[in-house]
Coordinates of C-alpha atoms in Angstrom, one line a residue:
Chain A
M130 CA -177.3 55.1 22.3
G131 CA -177.3 56.7 25.7
T132 CA -177.6 55.8 29.4
I133 CA -175.8 57.3 32.4
N134 CA -176.5 54.7 35.0
S135 CA -174.4 51.5 34.5
A136 CA -177.1 49.2 35.8
T137 CA -179.4 50.5 33.1
A138 CA -176.7 50.1 30.5
L139 CA -176.2 46.5 31.4
A140 CA -180.0 45.8 31.2
I141 CA -180.3 47.4 27.8
S142 CA -177.1 45.7 26.7
D143 CA -178.6 42.3 27.5
F144 CA -181.7 43.2 25.4
A145 CA -179.5 44.5 22.6
K146 CA -177.6 41.2 22.6
K147 CA -180.7 39.1 22.4
E148 CA -182.3 41.3 19.7
K149 CA -179.1 41.9 17.8
I150 CA -179.5 45.7 17.9
P151 CA -176.3 47.8 18.1
F152 CA -176.2 49.8 21.4
F153 CA -173.8 52.7 21.8
V154 CA -173.0 53.4 25.5
T155 CA -172.2 57.1 25.8
F156 CA -171.8 57.8 29.6
S157 CA -172.1 54.6 31.7
K158 CA -168.8 53.9 33.3
S159 CA -168.9 50.3 34.5
D160 CA -166.1 48.2 33.0
K161 CA -168.5 45.2 32.9
I162 CA -170.3 46.8 29.9
I163 CA -167.5 46.1 27.5
G164 CA -165.7 43.5 29.6
E165 CA -167.5 40.7 31.4
K166 CA -170.9 41.4 29.9
G167 CA -169.6 42.6 26.5
H168 CA -170.8 41.2 23.2
R169 CA -170.8 41.9 19.4
Y170 CA -173.6 44.5 19.5
I171 CA -172.2 46.8 22.2
F172 CA -170.1 49.9 21.5
N173 CA -168.4 51.8 24.3
M174 CA -168.0 55.4 23.4
N175 CA -166.7 56.7 26.7
E176 CA -164.0 55.7 29.1
N177 CA -164.8 53.2 31.9
T178 CA -163.8 52.7 35.5
A179 CA -161.0 50.3 34.6
M180 CA -159.6 52.8 32.0
A181 CA -159.9 55.9 34.2
G182 CA -158.2 54.1 37.1
K183 CA -155.4 52.9 35.0
A184 CA -154.8 56.3 33.4
A185 CA -154.6 57.9 36.8
A186 CA -152.3 55.2 38.0
V187 CA -149.9 55.9 35.1
A188 CA -149.8 59.6 35.9
L189 CA -149.6 59.2 39.7
A190 CA -146.9 56.6 39.6
K191 CA -144.6 59.4 38.3
K192 CA -145.3 61.6 41.4
P193 CA -143.4 61.3 44.6
Y194 CA -146.3 60.2 46.8
E195 CA -146.1 56.9 48.7
K196 CA -148.6 56.8 51.6
F197 CA -152.1 56.7 50.1
W198 CA -155.5 57.0 51.6
I199 CA -158.5 55.7 49.6
A200 CA -161.9 57.1 50.0
G201 CA -165.1 57.0 48.0
D202 CA -168.8 56.5 47.3
D203 CA -169.7 53.1 48.7
Y204 CA -171.1 51.6 45.4
E205 CA -169.8 49.9 42.4
Y206 CA -168.5 53.0 40.6
G207 CA -166.5 54.1 43.6
H208 CA -165.0 50.7 44.4
A209 CA -164.3 49.9 40.8
I210 CA -162.4 53.1 40.1
A211 CA -160.5 52.9 43.3
D212 CA -159.6 49.2 42.8
S213 CA -158.4 49.8 39.2
L214 CA -156.3 52.7 40.2
W215 CA -154.8 51.0 43.3
N216 CA -154.1 47.7 41.6
N217 CA -152.4 49.4 38.6
L218 CA -150.5 51.8 40.9
K219 CA -149.1 48.9 42.9
K220 CA -147.9 47.2 39.7
L221 CA -146.2 50.4 38.4
K222 CA -144.7 51.5 41.8
P223 CA -144.5 48.6 44.2
Q224 CA -143.3 50.7 47.2
V225 CA -146.7 52.5 47.6
Q226 CA -148.6 51.7 50.7
K227 CA -152.2 52.1 51.8
V228 CA -152.7 54.0 55.1
G229 CA -156.4 53.6 55.3
E230 CA -159.8 53.7 53.6
S231 CA -163.1 55.5 54.2
W232 CA -166.3 54.8 52.3
W233 CA -169.4 57.0 52.6
K234 CA -172.9 56.5 51.3
V235 CA -173.8 57.7 47.8
G236 CA -175.2 61.2 48.0
E237 CA -173.4 61.9 51.3
A238 CA -174.0 65.6 52.0
D239 CA -171.3 66.4 54.5
F240 CA -167.8 65.2 54.0
T241 CA -166.3 67.3 56.8
P242 CA -166.2 64.5 59.4
Y243 CA -164.5 62.2 56.8
I244 CA -162.0 64.8 55.9
T245 CA -161.0 65.8 59.4
Q246 CA -160.4 62.2 60.1
I247 CA -158.2 61.7 57.0
L248 CA -156.3 64.9 57.9
A249 CA -155.5 63.4 61.3
A250 CA -154.1 60.3 59.6
K251 CA -151.7 62.4 57.5
P252 CA -151.3 60.4 54.3
D253 CA -149.2 61.8 51.4
F254 CA -152.1 61.6 48.9
I255 CA -155.8 60.8 48.8
I256 CA -157.6 58.8 46.0
V257 CA -161.1 60.1 46.1
A258 CA -163.5 57.8 44.2
T259 CA -166.7 59.9 44.1
G260 CA -169.1 60.4 41.3
G261 CA -172.1 62.7 40.5
S262 CA -172.9 65.4 43.0
G263 CA -170.3 64.0 45.3
M264 CA -167.6 65.5 43.1
V265 CA -168.7 69.1 44.0
N266 CA -169.6 68.2 47.6
F267 CA -166.2 66.8 48.2
Q268 CA -164.3 69.7 46.6
K269 CA -166.3 72.2 48.6
A270 CA -165.6 70.4 51.9
A271 CA -161.9 70.0 50.8
K272 CA -161.7 73.8 50.4
A273 CA -163.6 74.6 53.6
T274 CA -161.4 72.3 55.7
G275 CA -158.2 73.4 54.1
L276 CA -157.6 69.8 52.9
S277 CA -156.8 70.9 49.4
Q278 CA -153.9 73.0 50.7
K279 CA -152.5 70.3 53.0
I280 CA -152.8 67.0 51.2
P281 CA -153.1 66.6 47.4
F282 CA -155.9 64.4 46.1
Y283 CA -157.2 62.9 42.9
Q284 CA -160.8 62.5 41.7
H285 CA -161.6 61.2 38.2
T286 CA -163.4 64.1 36.4
A287 CA -162.3 66.6 39.0
I288 CA -161.0 68.8 36.3
E289 CA -164.1 68.6 34.1
L290 CA -166.3 71.5 33.4
S291 CA -169.4 70.0 35.0
T292 CA -167.5 69.8 38.3
L293 CA -165.7 73.1 38.2
K294 CA -168.2 75.5 36.5
P295 CA -170.9 75.4 39.3
Q296 CA -168.2 76.4 41.9
E297 CA -167.0 79.4 39.8
Q298 CA -164.0 80.9 41.5
N299 CA -164.5 79.0 44.7
A300 CA -163.3 75.6 43.6
P301 CA -160.1 74.3 45.3
E302 CA -156.9 74.7 43.4
G303 CA -154.4 71.9 43.0
V304 CA -156.8 69.0 42.7
F305 CA -155.7 66.2 40.3
G306 CA -158.1 64.8 37.9
T307 CA -158.6 63.0 34.6
A308 CA -161.1 63.7 31.8
N309 CA -161.5 62.9 28.1
Y310 CA -162.5 66.3 26.9
F311 CA -162.2 70.1 27.6
F312 CA -163.6 72.8 25.3
Y313 CA -160.4 74.8 25.8
Y314 CA -157.9 71.9 25.4
P315 CA -156.4 70.8 23.1
D316 CA -156.4 74.3 21.5
T317 CA -156.6 73.1 17.9
P318 CA -158.6 74.4 14.9
S319 CA -160.9 71.3 14.9
N320 CA -161.7 71.7 18.6
R321 CA -162.3 75.4 18.3
A322 CA -164.6 74.8 15.3
F323 CA -166.6 72.2 17.3
V324 CA -166.9 74.6 20.3
D325 CA -168.0 77.5 18.1
E326 CA -170.6 75.5 16.3
F327 CA -171.9 74.0 19.6
K328 CA -172.2 77.4 21.2
K329 CA -174.2 78.7 18.3
V330 CA -176.8 76.0 18.8
Y331 CA -176.9 75.6 22.6
N332 CA -175.5 78.9 23.8
R333 CA -173.0 77.3 26.2
E334 CA -169.6 75.5 26.1
P335 CA -169.7 71.8 25.3
R336 CA -169.0 69.5 28.2
I337 CA -167.8 65.9 28.0
G338 CA -171.3 64.4 27.3
A339 CA -171.7 66.6 24.3
F340 CA -168.4 65.4 23.0
Y341 CA -169.3 61.7 23.4
G342 CA -172.7 62.2 21.9
Y343 CA -171.3 64.1 18.9
M344 CA -168.7 61.5 18.1
T345 CA -171.2 58.6 18.5
A346 CA -173.6 60.3 16.1
R347 CA -170.8 60.8 13.6
F348 CA -169.6 57.2 13.8
I349 CA -173.1 55.9 13.3
A350 CA -173.6 58.2 10.2
E351 CA -170.2 57.3 8.7
G352 CA -170.7 53.7 9.5
Y353 CA -173.9 53.5 7.5
K354 CA -172.2 55.4 4.7
K355 CA -169.4 53.0 4.5
A356 CA -171.7 50.0 4.8
G357 CA -173.7 51.5 1.9
K358 CA -177.0 50.3 3.2
I359 CA -179.1 50.3 6.5
D360 CA -178.0 47.0 7.8
T361 CA -176.9 46.0 11.3
E362 CA -174.2 43.5 10.4
G363 CA -172.9 45.8 7.7
L364 CA -172.8 48.7 10.2
I365 CA -170.8 46.7 12.8
K366 CA -168.3 45.5 10.2
A367 CA -167.9 49.1 8.9
L368 CA -167.3 50.5 12.4
E369 CA -164.7 47.9 13.5
G370 CA -161.4 49.7 13.2
M371 CA -163.0 52.8 11.7
S372 CA -161.1 56.0 12.5
L373 CA -162.6 59.6 12.3
D374 CA -161.2 63.0 12.9
S375 CA -162.5 64.5 16.2
P376 CA -162.1 67.7 18.2
V377 CA -159.3 65.8 20.1
G378 CA -157.6 64.3 17.1
P379 CA -158.3 61.1 15.2
L380 CA -160.3 58.5 17.1
A381 CA -160.7 54.8 16.2
I382 CA -163.1 52.1 17.4
R383 CA -161.1 49.1 18.4
G384 CA -162.1 46.1 16.4
C385 CA -161.8 43.4 19.0
D386 CA -164.1 44.8 21.7
H387 CA -165.7 48.0 20.2
Q388 CA -164.1 50.4 22.6
L389 CA -163.5 53.9 21.3
E390 CA -159.8 54.7 21.7
L391 CA -159.8 58.0 23.5
P392 CA -156.9 59.9 24.8
M393 CA -157.2 60.7 28.6
Y394 CA -156.0 64.0 29.9
F395 CA -154.5 64.2 33.4
G396 CA -154.3 67.7 34.9
V397 CA -154.7 69.8 38.0
T398 CA -157.3 72.5 38.8
K399 CA -156.0 76.1 38.6
K400 CA -157.4 79.6 38.1
D401 CA -157.3 81.2 34.7
P402 CA -158.0 84.9 34.1
K403 CA -159.8 84.1 30.9
Y404 CA -162.6 82.2 32.7
N405 CA -164.8 82.8 35.7
F406 CA -164.3 79.2 36.9
L407 CA -161.2 77.0 37.4
V408 CA -159.8 75.0 34.5
A409 CA -157.4 72.1 34.1
G410 CA -153.7 73.1 34.1
D411 CA -150.5 71.2 33.4
V412 CA -152.5 68.9 31.1
Q413 CA -150.7 65.8 30.0
A414 CA -152.3 63.4 27.5
I415 CA -152.2 59.7 28.1
Q416 CA -152.7 57.8 24.9
A417 CA -155.3 55.1 24.6
K418 CA -152.7 52.4 24.1
D419 CA -151.1 53.2 27.4
Y420 CA -154.1 52.9 29.6
M421 CA -156.7 50.7 27.8
P422 CA -156.9 47.1 28.8
T423 CA -155.5 44.9 26.0
C424 CA -157.8 43.0 23.6
E425 CA -156.8 39.7 25.3
E426 CA -157.7 41.0 28.7
V427 CA -161.1 42.2 27.6
L428 CA -161.9 39.0 25.7
K429 CA -160.7 36.9 28.6
A430 CA -163.2 38.8 30.9
R431 CA -166.0 38.0 28.5
K432 CA -165.6 34.3 28.9
Chain B
M91 CA -155.3 73.1 76.1
D92 CA -152.5 70.5 76.4
A93 CA -154.1 69.2 79.6
V94 CA -157.3 68.7 77.8
Y95 CA -155.6 66.8 74.9
S96 CA -154.0 64.4 77.4
I97 CA -157.5 63.3 78.4
I98 CA -159.3 63.7 75.0
P99 CA -157.1 63.7 71.8
A100 CA -157.4 66.7 69.5
G101 CA -158.6 64.4 66.7
V102 CA -161.6 63.2 68.8
L103 CA -162.5 66.8 69.9
S104 CA -162.4 67.9 66.3
Q105 CA -164.7 65.1 65.2
V106 CA -167.1 65.9 68.0
F107 CA -167.3 69.5 66.9
V108 CA -167.7 68.5 63.2
G109 CA -170.5 66.2 64.3
L110 CA -172.2 68.9 66.2
S111 CA -172.2 71.2 63.2
R112 CA -173.9 68.5 61.1
T113 CA -176.3 68.1 64.0
T114 CA -177.4 71.7 63.5
I115 CA -178.7 71.0 60.0
L116 CA -180.3 67.7 61.0
F117 CA -182.0 69.3 64.0
I118 CA -183.4 72.3 62.1
V119 CA -184.9 70.1 59.4
A120 CA -186.1 67.4 61.8
S121 CA -187.7 69.9 64.3
G122 CA -189.9 71.2 61.4
L123 CA -190.8 67.6 60.5
T124 CA -191.6 66.6 64.1
L125 CA -193.6 69.8 64.7
I126 CA -195.9 69.1 61.8
L127 CA -196.0 65.4 62.7
G128 CA -196.9 66.1 66.3
V129 CA -199.5 68.9 65.9
L130 CA -201.0 68.1 62.5
R131 CA -200.4 64.4 62.5
I132 CA -199.0 64.6 58.9
P133 CA -196.0 62.4 58.2
N134 CA -194.7 64.9 55.6
V135 CA -192.5 63.1 53.2
A136 CA -192.4 66.3 51.1
H137 CA -190.4 67.9 53.9
G138 CA -187.2 67.0 52.2
S139 CA -188.4 68.6 49.0
L140 CA -189.1 71.8 50.9
Y141 CA -185.5 71.7 52.2
M142 CA -184.3 71.2 48.6
I143 CA -186.4 74.1 47.4
G144 CA -184.9 76.2 50.2
A145 CA -181.4 75.4 49.0
F146 CA -182.3 76.1 45.3
T147 CA -183.9 79.4 46.3
A148 CA -180.8 80.3 48.2
F149 CA -178.8 79.7 45.1
T150 CA -181.1 82.0 43.0
V151 CA -181.2 84.7 45.6
T152 CA -177.4 84.6 46.1
K153 CA -177.0 84.8 42.3
L154 CA -179.4 87.7 42.0
F155 CA -177.5 89.8 44.5
G156 CA -174.1 89.3 42.8
G157 CA -173.2 85.9 44.1
G158 CA -171.4 87.3 47.2
S159 CA -171.9 87.4 51.0
A160 CA -174.8 89.9 50.9
G161 CA -176.7 87.6 48.7
F162 CA -176.3 84.7 51.1
W163 CA -177.5 86.7 54.1
L164 CA -180.5 87.9 52.2
A165 CA -181.2 84.3 51.1
L166 CA -181.1 83.3 54.7
I167 CA -184.2 85.4 55.2
I168 CA -185.9 85.2 51.8
A169 CA -185.5 81.4 51.0
P170 CA -187.2 80.1 54.2
L171 CA -190.0 82.6 53.6
V172 CA -190.5 81.4 50.1
V173 CA -190.6 77.8 51.3
A174 CA -193.1 78.9 54.1
L175 CA -195.3 80.5 51.4
I176 CA -195.3 77.2 49.5
G177 CA -196.2 75.5 52.7
L178 CA -199.1 78.0 53.3
I179 CA -200.5 77.4 49.8
A180 CA -200.2 73.6 50.3
E181 CA -201.9 73.7 53.7
R182 CA -204.7 76.0 52.8
G183 CA -205.2 74.5 49.4
M184 CA -205.0 70.9 50.3
F185 CA -204.0 69.6 53.7
Q186 CA -206.7 71.5 55.7
F187 CA -209.3 69.3 54.1
L188 CA -207.6 66.1 54.9
Y189 CA -206.8 66.2 58.6
E190 CA -209.3 63.5 59.4
R191 CA -207.9 61.0 56.8
E192 CA -205.8 58.1 57.8
H193 CA -202.0 58.5 58.1
L194 CA -201.4 56.1 55.2
M195 CA -203.4 58.3 52.9
L196 CA -201.5 61.4 54.1
L197 CA -198.2 59.6 53.7
L198 CA -199.1 58.7 50.1
L199 CA -200.2 62.2 49.4
T200 CA -197.1 63.9 50.7
F201 CA -195.0 61.3 48.9
A202 CA -196.8 62.4 45.7
F203 CA -196.0 66.0 46.6
S204 CA -192.3 65.1 47.0
L205 CA -192.3 63.7 43.4
I206 CA -194.1 66.7 42.1
F207 CA -191.8 69.1 43.9
G208 CA -188.8 67.2 42.6
D209 CA -190.0 67.6 39.0
L210 CA -190.9 71.2 39.5
V211 CA -187.4 71.9 40.8
K212 CA -186.0 70.2 37.7
L213 CA -188.3 72.4 35.5
V214 CA -187.3 75.6 37.2
W215 CA -183.7 75.1 37.9
G216 CA -182.6 72.3 35.5
G217 CA -180.6 69.2 36.3
E218 CA -177.1 70.7 36.6
Y219 CA -175.3 71.0 39.9
K220 CA -175.5 74.4 41.6
S221 CA -173.2 75.8 44.1
V222 CA -173.7 78.5 46.7
P223 CA -170.4 80.1 47.8
V224 CA -169.6 80.2 51.5
P225 CA -170.1 83.8 52.7
H226 CA -166.9 85.8 52.8
I227 CA -166.4 86.1 56.5
F228 CA -166.8 82.3 57.0
Q229 CA -164.4 81.3 54.2
G230 CA -161.4 79.3 55.3
F231 CA -160.7 77.5 58.5
V232 CA -159.1 77.9 61.9
P233 CA -156.7 75.5 63.7
L234 CA -159.2 74.8 66.5
F235 CA -157.7 71.7 68.1
G236 CA -153.9 71.2 67.8
D237 CA -153.1 71.8 64.1
L238 CA -156.4 70.2 62.9
P239 CA -158.2 72.7 60.7
F240 CA -161.9 73.5 61.5
P241 CA -164.0 75.2 58.8
L242 CA -165.2 78.6 59.9
Y243 CA -168.6 78.0 58.3
N244 CA -169.1 75.0 60.6
L245 CA -168.4 77.3 63.6
F246 CA -171.2 79.5 62.3
L247 CA -173.5 76.4 62.2
L248 CA -172.5 75.6 65.8
I249 CA -173.9 79.0 66.8
A250 CA -176.9 78.9 64.5
G251 CA -178.1 75.5 66.0
P252 CA -178.6 76.7 69.6
V253 CA -180.1 80.0 68.4
V254 CA -182.8 78.1 66.5
A255 CA -183.4 75.7 69.4
I256 CA -183.8 78.6 71.9
L257 CA -186.2 80.4 69.5
L258 CA -188.3 77.2 69.1
W259 CA -188.3 76.8 72.9
L260 CA -189.6 80.4 73.3
L261 CA -192.2 79.9 70.6
T262 CA -193.6 76.6 72.0
N263 CA -193.4 77.5 75.7
K264 CA -193.7 81.3 76.0
T265 CA -196.2 82.3 73.4
K266 CA -200.0 81.7 73.4
M267 CA -199.8 80.2 70.0
G268 CA -197.2 77.7 71.1
K269 CA -199.3 76.7 74.1
I270 CA -202.4 76.2 71.9
A271 CA -200.4 74.2 69.4
R272 CA -199.1 71.9 72.2
A273 CA -202.6 71.5 73.5
A274 CA -203.9 70.8 70.1
A275 CA -201.2 68.1 69.7
V276 CA -202.7 66.3 72.7
D277 CA -206.4 66.8 72.0
R278 CA -207.5 68.9 69.0
E279 CA -211.3 68.5 69.7
M280 CA -211.0 69.8 73.2
V281 CA -209.0 72.8 71.9
G282 CA -211.7 73.5 69.3
A283 CA -214.4 73.1 71.9
V284 CA -213.1 76.0 74.0
G285 CA -213.6 78.3 71.1
I286 CA -210.1 78.4 69.6
N287 CA -209.7 78.4 65.8
V288 CA -207.8 75.2 65.5
S289 CA -207.6 75.4 61.7
R290 CA -205.6 78.6 61.9
V291 CA -203.3 77.3 64.5
F292 CA -202.7 74.3 62.3
A293 CA -201.9 76.5 59.3
I294 CA -199.4 78.5 61.4
V295 CA -197.7 75.4 62.7
F296 CA -197.5 73.9 59.2
V297 CA -195.9 77.2 57.9
I298 CA -193.4 77.3 60.7
G299 CA -192.5 73.7 60.0
C300 CA -191.9 74.5 56.3
F301 CA -189.9 77.6 57.3
L302 CA -187.6 75.4 59.2
A303 CA -187.1 73.0 56.3
G304 CA -186.3 76.0 54.1
L305 CA -183.9 77.4 56.7
G306 CA -182.1 74.0 56.8
G307 CA -181.8 74.1 53.0
V308 CA -180.2 77.6 53.0
L309 CA -177.8 76.7 55.8
V310 CA -176.6 73.5 54.1
A311 CA -176.3 75.1 50.7
P312 CA -172.7 76.6 51.1
T313 CA -171.3 73.2 52.2
V314 CA -172.7 71.0 49.4
S315 CA -173.7 71.0 45.7
V316 CA -177.3 72.0 45.4
T317 CA -178.7 69.2 43.3
L318 CA -181.8 67.1 42.7
G319 CA -181.9 64.1 45.0
M320 CA -180.6 66.0 48.1
D321 CA -184.2 65.8 49.4
H322 CA -184.3 62.0 49.5
N323 CA -181.1 61.6 51.3
L324 CA -182.1 64.0 54.0
I325 CA -185.7 62.9 54.5
I326 CA -184.7 59.4 55.5
E327 CA -182.3 60.7 58.1
A328 CA -184.8 63.3 59.4
F329 CA -187.5 60.6 59.8
L330 CA -185.1 58.3 61.7
I331 CA -184.2 61.2 64.0
V332 CA -187.8 62.0 64.6
I333 CA -188.6 58.4 65.4
M334 CA -185.6 58.0 67.6
G335 CA -186.5 61.1 69.6
G336 CA -190.2 60.4 69.9
L337 CA -192.8 61.5 67.4
G338 CA -193.8 65.1 67.7
N339 CA -191.3 66.0 70.4
I340 CA -189.0 68.9 69.4
W341 CA -186.4 68.1 72.1
G342 CA -186.6 64.5 70.9
A343 CA -185.6 65.8 67.5
L344 CA -182.7 67.6 69.1
L345 CA -181.6 64.5 71.0
G346 CA -182.0 62.3 67.9
A347 CA -180.0 64.8 65.7
L348 CA -177.2 64.8 68.3
I349 CA -177.1 61.0 68.4
F350 CA -177.1 60.9 64.6
G351 CA -174.5 63.5 64.1
L352 CA -172.1 62.4 66.8
T353 CA -172.3 58.6 66.1
Q354 CA -171.5 59.4 62.5
S355 CA -168.5 61.7 63.1
L356 CA -167.1 59.5 65.9
G357 CA -167.9 56.3 63.9
I358 CA -165.7 57.6 61.1
L359 CA -162.9 58.1 63.6
I360 CA -163.2 54.5 64.9
W361 CA -163.7 52.7 61.7
P362 CA -163.6 54.9 58.6
Q363 CA -164.3 52.1 56.2
F364 CA -167.7 51.4 57.7
G365 CA -168.4 54.8 59.2
I366 CA -171.9 55.0 57.5
I367 CA -173.3 52.2 59.6
F368 CA -172.9 53.8 63.1
P369 CA -175.9 56.3 63.0
Y370 CA -178.1 53.5 61.8
L371 CA -176.8 51.1 64.4
A372 CA -177.6 53.8 67.0
V373 CA -181.2 54.0 65.6
V374 CA -181.5 50.2 66.0
V375 CA -180.2 50.2 69.6
V376 CA -182.5 53.1 70.6
L377 CA -185.5 51.5 69.1
L378 CA -184.7 48.1 70.7
F379 CA -184.8 49.6 74.2
R380 CA -187.2 52.5 73.6
P381 CA -189.6 51.5 70.8
T382 CA -191.6 54.7 71.2
G383 CA -188.5 56.9 71.1
L384 CA -186.3 58.4 73.7
L385 CA -188.6 61.2 74.8
K386 CA -192.3 61.3 75.3
S387 CA -194.2 61.0 72.0
T388 CA -197.2 63.2 71.4
W389 CA -198.9 60.4 69.5

């Protein structure tokens, strides 16, 4: 299990397929992992670019914005997430129009020139497809230029702890984002229990990676228990369709493509007196069935 | 101002000023790089790492002093000094014995240093993103051109850039040390022959160069997330600027940084989808017509 970089995930996946070893992807976001390059031995335990883009499109289609600007990191992740969001949004709300696009290099330090240019173009809404350190960089520049007060924008994972905590009270308010997990939401006994136990061991709040890792380990353990022996084919059969309780409610592994069916949370950054950093507010849960590609779509991509 | 806008639109003016503030960081870092390259003949790939260490130190100092503005101003003094100290140790402990080696050897050595520094930063500060808040008085923005907002911190950078440039000019042209350093850049044997301690001059120049890298790191910290990898992004740009301006020439670094910063910000205005290519196109054009750089190289 593991990998953050999607290229690494695809390389290991290829090896796993040849050697018939189950491989659980826990952070890589390319939709090729489970789609085009998917196979029997791969399990995707996190969301991917196609899913995140579609979830955001579902939520944004209900908002009044029509003139969109698309901006992002000029590499696969950026383009994949922006394409998925835009294509789904156009289907759900045909009257949306694209005013323009800007693409910067991965690791771009200074977003100010890009933002001042977008401000001058006056779109209703900006889709920002950044990843990694670009998340924080863009939010800081959005705050410094006043962008966050003038034009609303969306970034996948904008509302996640790893993006908001480093900025403490200085993160911009009103940024839309999507994420699979928060330690403070949903405020259920099972999530609270997970957070408490995690804090005891690591002395900090669990972030999204901890949640993916924890669920993956539990699925592997329960899978072997159900199979009754240490056996690859038995494990795969046991996991297909298996459902476990999790901090965010029951989660199942879809049988057809081995994708974990996660709810996606759409929310907006806001201050909360309980914490010294911004959190996600107005959270709405988008259920897996509403934003996951269908089995037919995934299996078609594999051919 | 309306008369001005009829000639140059507010959007263009705003992009020019944003580009100039980016130029400040690029110039400060590149001037340190070119100083070391010109006088000591070391192509210091680890210069970017020193910039990164400057930014991380700024984070720590700011945190230590309550995470507010006072912390940042202290960091502005302390962090470059910390980086300068690291530079001093590296120069006295390592580079002073290697000045006669070939450039390729030095290139590999400094590259090794950049990897070591990168891992050390990960050991000390961890892999998470860090953020330094913008000092209180520079938070927010002003409508500088028309109704287009301009970040106050970028205005501060616009002032900091020329101040550093003037100080560097005074240092290289008005002090004895600067004159010796310039002479040593042209002919180090001759300088040694007239009884000057060249080794000491080299150490001082190296430390000043590292100080500038650290200063660039502190100044950039409030505008970005302080993170591993920020060194590699910058060092490539800094080298291109130095090559474009003429190796070892501080004013070349200024000119190169101006071209780099302005082509980027204006390129975004013209063609936002492909904004990233403009600075690199500028480098290609400059080197096609002036293969040794725009200004006189000391090599």
